[in-house]
Amino acid sequence: MDPVVFFIVLTTLYGVMYFFDRFFKSCMHYPYDAFLRNTGLIVNFMSLHWHSSASTFNRMLIRWGSTSGNSFTRNFLVKSFNMGVLLSFLLLPVGIILLIITIFSGSGTGAGAGAAASTAAATPVVQLEILLPGVNLPLQEIGYYIATLVMCTLLHELGHALAAVLEDVPVTGFGFKLYYCLPLAYTELSHDHLNGLRWFRKLRILCAGIWNNFLFAGFCYLLISTMSITMSPFYILNEHVIVTELSLKSPLRGDRGLQLDNVVTHLNDCPVRNEDSWLACLQQVQMVRQGYCVSSDFIRLNDESIDISHHGVDGRLQCCDDRNPNVSCFEYVEDVTVDTPAEIPQHVCLNIRRTLEDASGYCKTGVCLQGYCLRPMLHNTTSILVFKRQNLQGQTLTPVMYVGQARDVLRSVRVSGFVPHYPHLSAAWPDALSLLLRYNVVFSIGLALVNAIPCFGFDGAHITSTVIHSFLVGRVEEHAKRDLISLIITSVGSLLFGLALLKVAWLSLLRPLL
């Protein structure tokens, strides 16, 4: 779906729901209120809120974590959440250092899920970046964005709920909020039971969401790393690439152009085995101007040179009639290893398609086993691209020839390294799965890192309060003073996070618009 259409449809749905919500509350007050209470649904302007007492959900969690259940499973989960506590304490200094670097460093580049880290390619500067569809993410990928947020937040809250049941803390409710297209989930626990636990058991619950996100990121990364193995029964990898998408304005569309499900084997003389080699071949075409080995007989019979060659407005020597778009001026590249004079002129005008079809091969230094090396005299950014292709059955198709810029191909043609074994399989499926997994890796790590920071509204604030009240109880006897220390630490963390967020918002969102 087109992004503009998506936002229009979503806004319309919210408007219709809000209108009927107001209408039913005024005309069918009691039945509608009973319906909302039974379903736990609340409709607000451009937002939805669903809350459940989670009786069914509670029963399911109790079966998973009850002491009467499998003792091996329970012990495994407890030890796993112990690792979550350790991980949260390890991520805390990492998050603080990352915030400080982001605030005081230059305008490097980074990536994150709301806030996550990456290493820039040119410099070792690490910083945060806000990921928003239509700003620094393709708007066409908003579906992956929303699905990833839903999965990451649900798994985060599931970790809290499962750890709470293991510690006999009742889960009083579970909810889901949708602010336009931003999903948020939450878990309600019994505060009295939670605060009555010993400090480490309480930390297991507070750190369980961070641990779940970290495990999920590792699981998604493992799936990405093994896709070449898991997809091998259905797809051929690292042999060629297949065309999965052609934009509407692509210059390669048409009856004589590329088609969907075409398998591209070569780009000029560059073999295309995967997406990386596809990009490398396009870069090579743009950087290296190749020649073609053409026989002297073909040159003599097809030369359309005008009587007087002259220089055009762009400084290029012209030996063809400008009114004929199918021909180009070719320059003879001398073979330095041969002393005998050539039988052809220095510049000839030939039909591009017929010349490339008759050529016996490519040349770069003037050396040809057969014929003479002719190099087309095109604009600096214009190249001749020949796509050798075949269909899914392995039958060779007519090559596609394109005279233009390599970056036009890069922008308008999308390829995949997953070539289906069977015609009913789509090459877009593994690419979509890979993209979704990559989103989940980045967002899960970002969510885990952010929640470890002592900041208001995050798990880090509750973790900090628990640690302060547990370890300073002997030195600072007054509860109010320990609350003040926890408040100061959380305020400092919130200030650092706010400053980093403001800087990232300025660099990523506001400054490009000014």
Short mmCIF file of C-alpha atoms in Angstrom, two decimals:
data_model
loop_
_atom_site.label_atom_id
_atom_site.label_comp_id
_atom_site.label_asym_id
_atom_site.label_seq_id
_atom_site.Cartn_x
_atom_site.Cartn_y
_atom_site.Cartn_z
CA MET A 1 0.00 0.00 0.00
CA ASP A 2 1.18 3.51 -0.79
CA PRO A 3 2.26 5.36 2.40
CA VAL A 4 -0.03 8.33 1.73
CA VAL A 5 -2.98 5.99 1.21
CA PHE A 6 -2.04 4.16 4.43
CA PHE A 7 -2.13 7.36 6.51
CA ILE A 8 -5.38 8.49 4.90
CA VAL A 9 -7.05 5.13 5.56
CA LEU A 10 -5.73 5.01 9.15
CA THR A 11 -6.89 8.55 9.89
CA THR A 12 -10.30 7.78 8.39
CA LEU A 13 -10.67 4.66 10.53
CA TYR A 14 -9.82 6.61 13.67
CA GLY A 15 -12.29 9.31 12.70
CA VAL A 16 -15.07 6.79 12.07
CA MET A 17 -14.41 4.97 15.36
CA TYR A 18 -14.32 8.21 17.34
CA PHE A 19 -17.56 9.42 15.70
CA PHE A 20 -19.45 6.21 16.49
CA ASP A 21 -17.99 6.16 20.01
CA ARG A 22 -19.43 9.63 20.68
CA PHE A 23 -22.67 8.68 18.94
CA PHE A 24 -23.24 5.44 20.90
CA LYS A 25 -22.34 7.10 24.20
CA SER A 26 -25.07 9.68 23.62
CA CYS A 27 -27.75 7.42 22.11
CA MET A 28 -27.03 3.97 23.56
CA HIS A 29 -25.38 4.97 26.79
CA TYR A 30 -25.93 1.94 29.02
CA PRO A 31 -25.60 -0.93 26.47
CA TYR A 32 -22.51 0.69 24.95
CA ASP A 33 -20.89 1.29 28.34
CA ALA A 34 -21.53 -2.36 29.23
CA PHE A 35 -19.89 -3.40 25.96
CA LEU A 36 -16.81 -1.26 26.69
CA ARG A 37 -16.54 -2.63 30.25
CA ASN A 38 -16.79 -6.22 29.07
CA THR A 39 -14.25 -5.82 26.31
CA GLY A 40 -11.91 -3.41 28.13
CA LEU A 41 -11.82 -1.14 25.11
CA ILE A 42 -11.51 2.66 25.33
CA VAL A 43 -11.74 4.83 22.21
CA ASN A 44 -10.06 8.23 22.33
CA PHE A 45 -9.17 10.79 19.69
CA MET A 46 -6.56 9.14 17.41
CA SER A 47 -5.83 6.46 20.00
CA LEU A 48 -7.15 3.15 21.27
CA HIS A 49 -6.72 1.64 24.71
CA TRP A 50 -7.42 -1.97 25.60
CA HIS A 51 -7.15 -3.22 29.18
CA SER A 52 -7.88 -6.64 30.60
CA SER A 53 -7.94 -8.04 34.08
CA ALA A 54 -6.00 -10.84 32.41
CA SER A 55 -7.76 -13.71 34.14
CA THR A 56 -7.15 -16.03 31.19
CA PHE A 57 -3.69 -14.60 30.73
CA ASN A 58 -2.99 -15.08 34.43
CA ARG A 59 -4.02 -18.71 34.31
CA MET A 60 -1.72 -19.36 31.39
CA LEU A 61 1.22 -17.69 33.15
CA ILE A 62 0.50 -19.56 36.36
CA ARG A 63 0.65 -22.85 34.48
CA TRP A 64 4.06 -21.83 33.10
CA GLY A 65 5.57 -20.60 36.33
CA SER A 66 3.77 -22.41 39.11
CA THR A 67 5.85 -24.28 41.64
CA SER A 68 3.61 -27.30 41.10
CA GLY A 69 4.66 -27.40 37.46
CA ASN A 70 7.83 -28.71 35.92
CA SER A 71 10.60 -27.95 38.41
CA PHE A 72 13.22 -28.09 35.68
CA THR A 73 11.39 -25.42 33.69
CA ARG A 74 10.99 -23.23 36.74
CA ASN A 75 14.66 -23.52 37.70
CA PHE A 76 15.67 -22.77 34.13
CA LEU A 77 13.51 -19.63 34.05
CA VAL A 78 14.81 -18.43 37.42
CA LYS A 79 18.43 -18.83 36.32
CA SER A 80 17.60 -17.13 33.04
CA PHE A 81 16.13 -14.11 34.82
CA ASN A 82 19.21 -14.04 37.08
CA MET A 83 21.23 -13.50 33.92
CA GLY A 84 18.79 -10.69 33.08
CA VAL A 85 19.70 -8.89 36.31
CA LEU A 86 23.40 -9.19 35.46
CA LEU A 87 22.80 -7.96 31.91
CA SER A 88 20.83 -4.93 33.14
CA PHE A 89 23.69 -3.88 35.41
CA LEU A 90 26.14 -4.30 32.53
CA LEU A 91 23.97 -2.22 30.19
CA LEU A 92 23.59 0.60 32.72
CA PRO A 93 27.15 2.05 32.33
CA VAL A 94 27.02 1.37 28.60
CA GLY A 95 23.86 3.45 28.30
CA ILE A 96 25.25 6.29 30.41
CA ILE A 97 28.51 6.40 28.44
CA LEU A 98 26.54 6.32 25.20
CA LEU A 99 24.42 9.27 26.32
CA ILE A 100 27.50 11.31 27.27
CA ILE A 101 29.22 10.53 23.96
CA THR A 102 26.09 11.47 22.06
CA ILE A 103 25.76 14.81 23.87
CA PHE A 104 29.38 15.92 23.54
CA SER A 105 30.37 14.32 20.22
CA GLY A 106 30.01 15.80 16.75
CA SER A 107 27.26 15.01 14.26
CA GLY A 108 28.23 11.38 13.60
CA THR A 109 25.84 8.77 12.36
CA GLY A 110 24.07 6.08 14.26
CA ALA A 111 21.03 3.87 14.35
CA GLY A 112 18.60 2.78 16.99
CA ALA A 113 15.18 1.60 17.99
CA GLY A 114 13.81 4.83 19.41
CA ALA A 115 17.33 5.09 20.73
CA ALA A 116 20.01 2.56 19.82
CA ALA A 117 23.69 2.55 18.98
CA SER A 118 25.80 1.92 15.93
CA THR A 119 29.33 2.57 14.76
CA ALA A 120 29.82 5.03 11.94
CA ALA A 121 31.61 3.79 8.86
CA ALA A 122 34.08 6.65 8.58
CA THR A 123 34.76 7.42 12.24
CA PRO A 124 34.51 5.46 15.48
CA VAL A 125 31.97 7.94 16.90
CA VAL A 126 28.92 6.24 18.42
CA GLN A 127 25.69 8.10 19.01
CA LEU A 128 21.92 7.72 19.21
CA GLU A 129 19.40 8.23 16.47
CA ILE A 130 15.61 8.34 16.43
CA LEU A 131 14.14 6.07 13.79
CA LEU A 132 10.95 7.41 12.25
CA PRO A 133 9.24 6.27 9.03
CA GLY A 134 9.37 8.95 6.37
CA VAL A 135 12.28 10.75 8.09
CA ASN A 136 15.24 8.40 8.25
CA LEU A 137 13.37 5.19 7.44
CA PRO A 138 11.54 4.45 4.17
CA LEU A 139 7.88 5.23 4.60
CA GLN A 140 7.09 2.08 2.63
CA GLU A 141 8.45 0.06 5.57
CA ILE A 142 6.00 1.43 8.12
CA GLY A 143 4.34 -1.98 8.36
CA TYR A 144 7.64 -3.53 9.50
CA TYR A 145 8.09 -0.62 11.92
CA ILE A 146 4.70 -1.13 13.59
CA ALA A 147 4.94 -4.94 13.64
CA THR A 148 8.39 -4.72 15.24
CA LEU A 149 7.20 -2.32 17.94
CA VAL A 150 4.28 -4.59 18.75
CA MET A 151 6.45 -7.71 19.04
CA CYS A 152 9.21 -6.01 21.04
CA THR A 153 6.86 -4.34 23.53
CA LEU A 154 4.72 -7.46 23.99
CA LEU A 155 7.78 -9.63 24.63
CA HIS A 156 9.12 -7.00 27.04
CA GLU A 157 5.91 -7.01 29.08
CA LEU A 158 5.62 -10.78 28.86
CA GLY A 159 9.01 -11.00 30.56
CA HIS A 160 7.79 -8.88 33.49
CA ALA A 161 4.58 -10.91 33.78
CA LEU A 162 6.27 -14.32 33.68
CA ALA A 163 8.93 -13.29 36.20
CA ALA A 164 6.20 -11.92 38.48
CA VAL A 165 4.30 -15.22 38.45
CA LEU A 166 7.52 -17.06 39.29
CA GLU A 167 7.82 -14.87 42.39
CA ASP A 168 4.12 -15.31 43.31
CA VAL A 169 3.31 -11.68 42.47
CA PRO A 170 -0.21 -11.42 40.98
CA VAL A 171 -0.58 -9.90 37.53
CA THR A 172 -3.57 -7.60 38.06
CA GLY A 173 -3.92 -6.51 34.47
CA PHE A 174 -2.51 -6.32 31.01
CA GLY A 175 -3.08 -3.55 28.50
CA PHE A 176 -2.30 -2.30 25.05
CA LYS A 177 -2.34 1.30 23.83
CA LEU A 178 -2.20 2.45 20.24
CA TYR A 179 -1.36 6.12 19.71
CA TYR A 180 -2.16 6.59 16.03
CA CYS A 181 0.37 4.02 14.69
CA LEU A 182 2.64 3.79 17.77
CA PRO A 183 1.84 0.67 19.84
CA LEU A 184 2.61 0.42 23.56
CA ALA A 185 1.99 -2.43 25.98
CA TYR A 186 2.04 -2.53 29.78
CA THR A 187 1.68 -5.02 32.64
CA GLU A 188 0.02 -4.23 35.97
CA LEU A 189 1.40 -5.99 39.03
CA SER A 190 0.33 -6.01 42.66
CA HIS A 191 2.51 -3.30 44.22
CA ASP A 192 2.10 -4.65 47.73
CA HIS A 193 3.34 -8.10 46.73
CA LEU A 194 6.12 -6.64 44.58
CA ASN A 195 7.43 -4.32 47.31
CA GLY A 196 7.28 -7.14 49.84
CA LEU A 197 9.88 -9.20 47.96
CA ARG A 198 13.57 -9.31 48.80
CA TRP A 199 15.66 -7.02 46.60
CA PHE A 200 17.09 -9.63 44.22
CA ARG A 201 13.73 -11.31 43.63
CA LYS A 202 12.27 -7.89 42.89
CA LEU A 203 15.13 -7.14 40.50
CA ARG A 204 14.40 -10.34 38.62
CA ILE A 205 10.95 -9.00 37.82
CA LEU A 206 12.13 -5.48 36.96
CA CYS A 207 14.94 -6.72 34.68
CA ALA A 208 12.95 -9.48 32.99
CA GLY A 209 11.73 -7.23 30.17
CA ILE A 210 15.28 -6.15 29.32
CA TRP A 211 16.40 -9.78 29.31
CA ASN A 212 13.53 -10.83 27.04
CA ASN A 213 14.40 -8.13 24.52
CA PHE A 214 18.05 -9.15 24.58
CA LEU A 215 17.21 -12.83 24.04
CA PHE A 216 14.81 -11.97 21.23
CA ALA A 217 17.47 -9.87 19.50
CA GLY A 218 19.91 -12.79 19.71
CA PHE A 219 17.28 -15.19 18.37
CA CYS A 220 16.49 -12.92 15.41
CA TYR A 221 20.20 -12.47 14.67
CA LEU A 222 20.63 -16.25 14.69
CA LEU A 223 17.77 -16.61 12.20
CA ILE A 224 19.36 -13.99 9.93
CA SER A 225 22.74 -15.73 10.09
CA THR A 226 21.25 -19.11 9.19
CA MET A 227 18.83 -18.03 6.45
CA SER A 228 21.17 -19.36 3.76
CA ILE A 229 20.78 -22.81 5.34
CA THR A 230 17.12 -22.72 6.30
CA MET A 231 16.04 -21.34 2.90
CA SER A 232 18.24 -23.66 0.81
CA PRO A 233 15.49 -26.29 0.22
CA PHE A 234 13.32 -23.62 -1.40
CA TYR A 235 15.72 -21.01 -2.81
CA ILE A 236 19.05 -20.89 -4.66
CA LEU A 237 21.55 -18.55 -3.01
CA ASN A 238 24.78 -16.88 -4.19
CA GLU A 239 24.40 -17.84 -7.83
CA HIS A 240 22.41 -15.00 -9.40
CA VAL A 241 19.86 -12.35 -8.44
CA ILE A 242 16.19 -12.08 -9.34
CA VAL A 243 14.23 -8.90 -10.09
CA THR A 244 11.58 -8.46 -7.40
CA GLU A 245 10.41 -4.89 -8.01
CA LEU A 246 10.47 -2.27 -10.78
CA SER A 247 9.33 1.24 -9.92
CA LEU A 248 6.65 2.81 -12.09
CA LYS A 249 9.12 5.39 -13.44
CA SER A 250 11.94 2.92 -14.01
CA PRO A 251 13.67 3.44 -17.39
CA LEU A 252 14.07 -0.34 -17.61
CA ARG A 253 10.34 -1.05 -17.73
CA GLY A 254 8.77 -2.10 -21.01
CA ASP A 255 8.51 -5.01 -23.40
CA ARG A 256 12.24 -4.88 -24.21
CA GLY A 257 13.30 -4.13 -20.63
CA LEU A 258 13.63 -6.09 -17.44
CA GLN A 259 10.62 -8.00 -16.16
CA LEU A 260 9.66 -9.23 -12.72
CA ASP A 261 11.19 -12.64 -11.91
CA ASN A 262 13.97 -12.16 -14.45
CA VAL A 263 17.15 -13.81 -13.18
CA VAL A 264 20.12 -11.52 -13.89
CA THR A 265 23.35 -13.46 -14.40
CA HIS A 266 25.75 -10.76 -15.69
CA LEU A 267 25.92 -7.00 -15.89
CA ASN A 268 28.19 -6.37 -18.88
CA ASP A 269 31.13 -8.71 -18.21
CA CYS A 270 30.63 -8.61 -14.42
CA PRO A 271 29.07 -11.81 -12.98
CA VAL A 272 26.16 -11.13 -10.61
CA ARG A 273 25.97 -13.74 -7.83
CA ASN A 274 24.24 -11.88 -4.99
CA GLU A 275 23.08 -8.43 -3.96
CA ASP A 276 26.60 -7.34 -2.98
CA SER A 277 28.01 -8.28 -6.38
CA TRP A 278 25.02 -6.52 -8.01
CA LEU A 279 26.00 -3.28 -6.28
CA ALA A 280 29.68 -3.85 -7.08
CA CYS A 281 28.90 -4.37 -10.77
CA LEU A 282 26.83 -1.18 -10.90
CA GLN A 283 29.69 0.71 -9.26
CA GLN A 284 32.18 -0.77 -11.71
CA VAL A 285 30.04 0.29 -14.66
CA GLN A 286 29.95 3.85 -13.34
CA MET A 287 33.69 4.05 -12.64
CA VAL A 288 35.22 2.11 -15.55
CA ARG A 289 34.38 2.92 -19.18
CA GLN A 290 34.62 -0.37 -21.08
CA GLY A 291 35.19 -0.98 -24.76
CA TYR A 292 33.90 -3.63 -27.14
CA CYS A 293 35.82 -5.92 -29.50
CA VAL A 294 34.31 -5.33 -32.95
CA SER A 295 35.42 -6.83 -36.28
CA SER A 296 36.73 -4.61 -39.05
CA ASP A 297 34.12 -5.98 -41.48
CA PHE A 298 31.27 -4.91 -39.21
CA ILE A 299 32.81 -1.45 -38.81
CA ARG A 300 33.27 -1.03 -42.55
CA LEU A 301 29.70 -2.10 -43.36
CA ASN A 302 27.90 -0.18 -40.59
CA ASP A 303 29.88 3.03 -40.13
CA GLU A 304 27.48 6.01 -40.28
CA SER A 305 30.02 8.76 -39.59
CA ILE A 306 29.12 12.23 -40.83
CA ASP A 307 31.49 13.98 -43.20
CA ILE A 308 32.79 16.54 -40.71
CA SER A 309 33.29 15.69 -37.04
CA HIS A 310 32.92 18.56 -34.61
CA HIS A 311 32.76 19.22 -30.89
CA GLY A 312 29.35 19.57 -29.26
CA VAL A 313 28.30 22.06 -26.59
CA ASP A 314 29.55 19.71 -23.86
CA GLY A 315 33.02 19.42 -25.38
CA ARG A 316 32.57 15.86 -26.69
CA LEU A 317 33.72 15.00 -30.17
CA GLN A 318 30.75 14.09 -32.36
CA CYS A 319 30.89 11.89 -35.42
CA CYS A 320 27.18 10.98 -35.57
CA ASP A 321 24.00 12.78 -36.51
CA ASP A 322 22.41 14.13 -33.31
CA ARG A 323 18.95 13.41 -34.69
CA ASN A 324 19.51 9.65 -34.56
CA PRO A 325 19.29 8.43 -30.92
CA ASN A 326 20.21 4.84 -31.83
CA VAL A 327 23.81 5.57 -32.82
CA SER A 328 26.88 6.68 -30.91
CA CYS A 329 30.37 7.76 -31.71
CA PHE A 330 32.96 5.10 -30.87
CA GLU A 331 36.64 5.78 -30.32
CA TYR A 332 39.29 3.26 -31.36
CA VAL A 333 41.50 2.28 -28.42
CA GLU A 334 44.92 1.35 -29.76
CA ASP A 335 46.61 -1.87 -28.77
CA VAL A 336 50.06 -0.81 -27.53
CA THR A 337 51.38 -4.34 -28.08
CA VAL A 338 50.83 -4.08 -31.87
CA ASP A 339 52.99 -1.79 -34.00
CA THR A 340 51.12 -2.20 -37.28
CA PRO A 341 48.68 0.61 -38.20
CA ALA A 342 44.98 -0.03 -37.78
CA GLU A 343 42.66 -0.60 -40.72
CA ILE A 344 39.89 1.54 -39.24
CA PRO A 345 39.57 5.31 -38.54
CA GLN A 346 40.06 6.75 -35.07
CA HIS A 347 36.34 7.54 -34.67
CA VAL A 348 33.37 5.69 -36.15
CA CYS A 349 29.62 6.08 -35.80
CA LEU A 350 27.80 2.81 -35.17
CA ASN A 351 24.39 1.59 -34.11
CA ILE A 352 24.68 0.83 -30.38
CA ARG A 353 22.49 -2.28 -30.21
CA ARG A 354 23.88 -3.94 -33.34
CA THR A 355 27.45 -3.18 -32.25
CA LEU A 356 26.98 -4.75 -28.84
CA GLU A 357 25.28 -7.79 -30.37
CA ASP A 358 28.12 -8.30 -32.85
CA ALA A 359 30.94 -7.64 -30.36
CA SER A 360 33.01 -10.71 -29.50
CA GLY A 361 33.85 -9.47 -26.00
CA TYR A 362 34.83 -6.59 -23.76
CA CYS A 363 38.13 -4.72 -23.63
CA LYS A 364 39.69 -2.14 -21.31
CA THR A 365 43.28 -1.65 -22.48
CA GLY A 366 42.78 -2.02 -26.22
CA VAL A 367 43.64 -5.72 -26.32
CA CYS A 368 41.21 -7.89 -28.29
CA LEU A 369 41.65 -11.49 -29.40
CA GLN A 370 39.41 -10.73 -32.38
CA GLY A 371 38.67 -7.35 -33.92
CA TYR A 372 39.38 -3.86 -32.62
CA CYS A 373 38.64 -2.26 -29.27
CA LEU A 374 36.02 0.48 -29.61
CA ARG A 375 34.97 2.61 -26.66
CA PRO A 376 31.67 4.56 -26.80
CA MET A 377 32.01 8.32 -26.35
CA LEU A 378 29.17 9.09 -23.96
CA HIS A 379 28.50 11.67 -21.27
CA ASN A 380 30.68 11.37 -18.18
CA THR A 381 27.88 9.87 -16.08
CA THR A 382 26.31 7.83 -18.90
CA SER A 383 27.18 4.19 -19.47
CA ILE A 384 26.01 1.26 -21.55
CA LEU A 385 24.59 -1.50 -19.38
CA VAL A 386 23.85 -4.96 -20.75
CA PHE A 387 21.83 -7.23 -18.47
CA LYS A 388 22.19 -10.91 -19.31
CA ARG A 389 19.18 -12.75 -17.95
CA GLN A 390 17.22 -15.98 -17.84
CA ASN A 391 13.85 -17.15 -16.57
CA LEU A 392 13.14 -19.31 -13.52
CA GLN A 393 13.41 -22.45 -15.66
CA GLY A 394 17.00 -21.55 -16.56
CA GLN A 395 16.23 -20.64 -20.20
CA THR A 396 18.36 -17.80 -21.57
CA LEU A 397 16.44 -14.65 -22.50
CA THR A 398 17.38 -11.79 -24.79
CA PRO A 399 19.82 -9.42 -23.04
CA VAL A 400 18.48 -6.02 -21.99
CA MET A 401 20.55 -3.04 -23.14
CA TYR A 402 20.26 0.31 -21.40
CA VAL A 403 22.10 3.55 -22.10
CA GLY A 404 21.95 5.76 -19.04
CA GLN A 405 23.18 6.15 -15.50
CA ALA A 406 23.86 3.28 -13.12
CA ARG A 407 22.25 5.14 -10.22
CA ASP A 408 18.92 5.13 -12.12
CA VAL A 409 19.06 1.34 -12.09
CA LEU A 410 19.95 1.31 -8.39
CA ARG A 411 16.99 3.55 -7.52
CA SER A 412 14.35 1.90 -9.68
CA VAL A 413 15.22 -1.82 -9.67
CA ARG A 414 15.14 -4.03 -6.59
CA VAL A 415 16.72 -7.45 -6.70
CA SER A 416 17.01 -10.40 -4.34
CA GLY A 417 19.66 -13.05 -3.89
CA PHE A 418 16.96 -15.66 -3.17
CA VAL A 419 16.12 -17.30 -6.50
CA PRO A 420 13.16 -19.68 -6.04
CA HIS A 421 13.49 -23.37 -6.80
CA TYR A 422 9.79 -23.47 -7.65
CA PRO A 423 7.75 -20.97 -9.71
CA HIS A 424 4.99 -20.59 -7.10
CA LEU A 425 7.49 -19.26 -4.52
CA SER A 426 8.14 -15.53 -4.34
CA ALA A 427 11.64 -14.12 -3.91
CA ALA A 428 10.13 -11.25 -1.91
CA TRP A 429 9.17 -13.54 0.99
CA PRO A 430 12.66 -14.25 2.38
CA ASP A 431 13.63 -10.61 1.81
CA ALA A 432 10.61 -9.46 3.81
CA LEU A 433 11.43 -11.94 6.58
CA SER A 434 15.06 -10.81 6.65
CA LEU A 435 14.04 -7.15 6.85
CA LEU A 436 11.59 -7.86 9.68
CA LEU A 437 14.27 -9.76 11.60
CA ARG A 438 16.76 -6.92 11.16
CA TYR A 439 14.20 -4.45 12.48
CA ASN A 440 13.64 -6.66 15.51
CA VAL A 441 17.37 -6.96 16.23
CA VAL A 442 17.87 -3.18 16.21
CA PHE A 443 14.67 -2.31 18.07
CA SER A 444 15.08 -5.04 20.71
CA ILE A 445 18.64 -4.00 21.52
CA GLY A 446 17.58 -0.36 21.61
CA LEU A 447 14.63 -1.09 23.90
CA ALA A 448 16.83 -3.13 26.25
CA LEU A 449 19.49 -0.42 26.35
CA VAL A 450 17.05 2.43 26.94
CA ASN A 451 15.21 0.60 29.74
CA ALA A 452 18.48 0.01 31.59
CA ILE A 453 19.08 3.78 31.89
CA PRO A 454 17.87 5.35 35.18
CA CYS A 455 15.24 7.59 33.61
CA PHE A 456 11.66 8.41 34.57
CA GLY A 457 9.20 6.11 32.86
CA PHE A 458 11.75 3.36 32.18
CA ASP A 459 12.60 0.18 34.06
CA GLY A 460 15.93 1.74 35.01
CA ALA A 461 14.20 4.13 37.41
CA HIS A 462 12.60 1.27 39.36
CA ILE A 463 15.84 -0.72 39.26
CA THR A 464 17.76 2.25 40.67
CA SER A 465 15.21 2.77 43.44
CA THR A 466 15.36 -0.91 44.42
CA VAL A 467 19.17 -0.91 44.54
CA ILE A 468 19.32 2.32 46.58
CA HIS A 469 16.78 1.13 49.15
CA SER A 470 18.49 -2.26 49.44
CA PHE A 471 22.16 -1.32 49.72
CA LEU A 472 21.92 2.00 51.58
CA VAL A 473 19.45 0.89 54.21
CA GLY A 474 22.26 0.44 56.75
CA ARG A 475 24.00 3.74 56.01
CA VAL A 476 20.98 5.94 55.31
CA GLU A 477 18.28 4.93 57.75
CA GLU A 478 15.62 7.46 56.75
CA HIS A 479 13.44 6.26 53.88
CA ALA A 480 12.89 9.82 52.64
CA LYS A 481 16.65 10.39 52.21
CA ARG A 482 17.01 7.19 50.22
CA ASP A 483 14.10 8.34 48.06
CA LEU A 484 15.92 11.64 47.54
CA ILE A 485 19.13 9.89 46.47
CA SER A 486 17.16 7.71 44.05
CA LEU A 487 15.37 10.80 42.75
CA ILE A 488 18.67 12.63 42.16
CA ILE A 489 20.21 9.70 40.26
CA THR A 490 17.08 9.23 38.17
CA SER A 491 16.89 12.97 37.49
CA VAL A 492 20.50 13.02 36.28
CA GLY A 493 19.82 10.03 34.01
CA SER A 494 16.65 11.69 32.72
CA LEU A 495 18.55 14.93 32.07
CA LEU A 496 21.25 13.10 30.10
CA PHE A 497 18.66 11.19 28.13
CA GLY A 498 16.67 14.37 27.45
CA LEU A 499 19.75 16.28 26.26
CA ALA A 500 20.80 13.39 24.02
CA LEU A 501 17.28 13.13 22.64
CA LEU A 502 17.15 16.87 21.91
CA LYS A 503 20.48 16.75 20.11
CA VAL A 504 19.47 13.69 18.09
CA ALA A 505 16.13 15.30 17.24
CA TRP A 506 17.97 18.41 16.05
CA LEU A 507 20.49 16.49 13.94
CA SER A 508 18.09 13.89 12.53
CA LEU A 509 14.78 15.70 12.26
CA LEU A 510 14.87 19.47 12.62
CA ARG A 511 18.14 20.58 10.99
CA PRO A 512 17.49 18.77 7.66
CA LEU A 513 14.14 20.60 7.43
CA LEU A 514 15.67 24.06 7.89
#
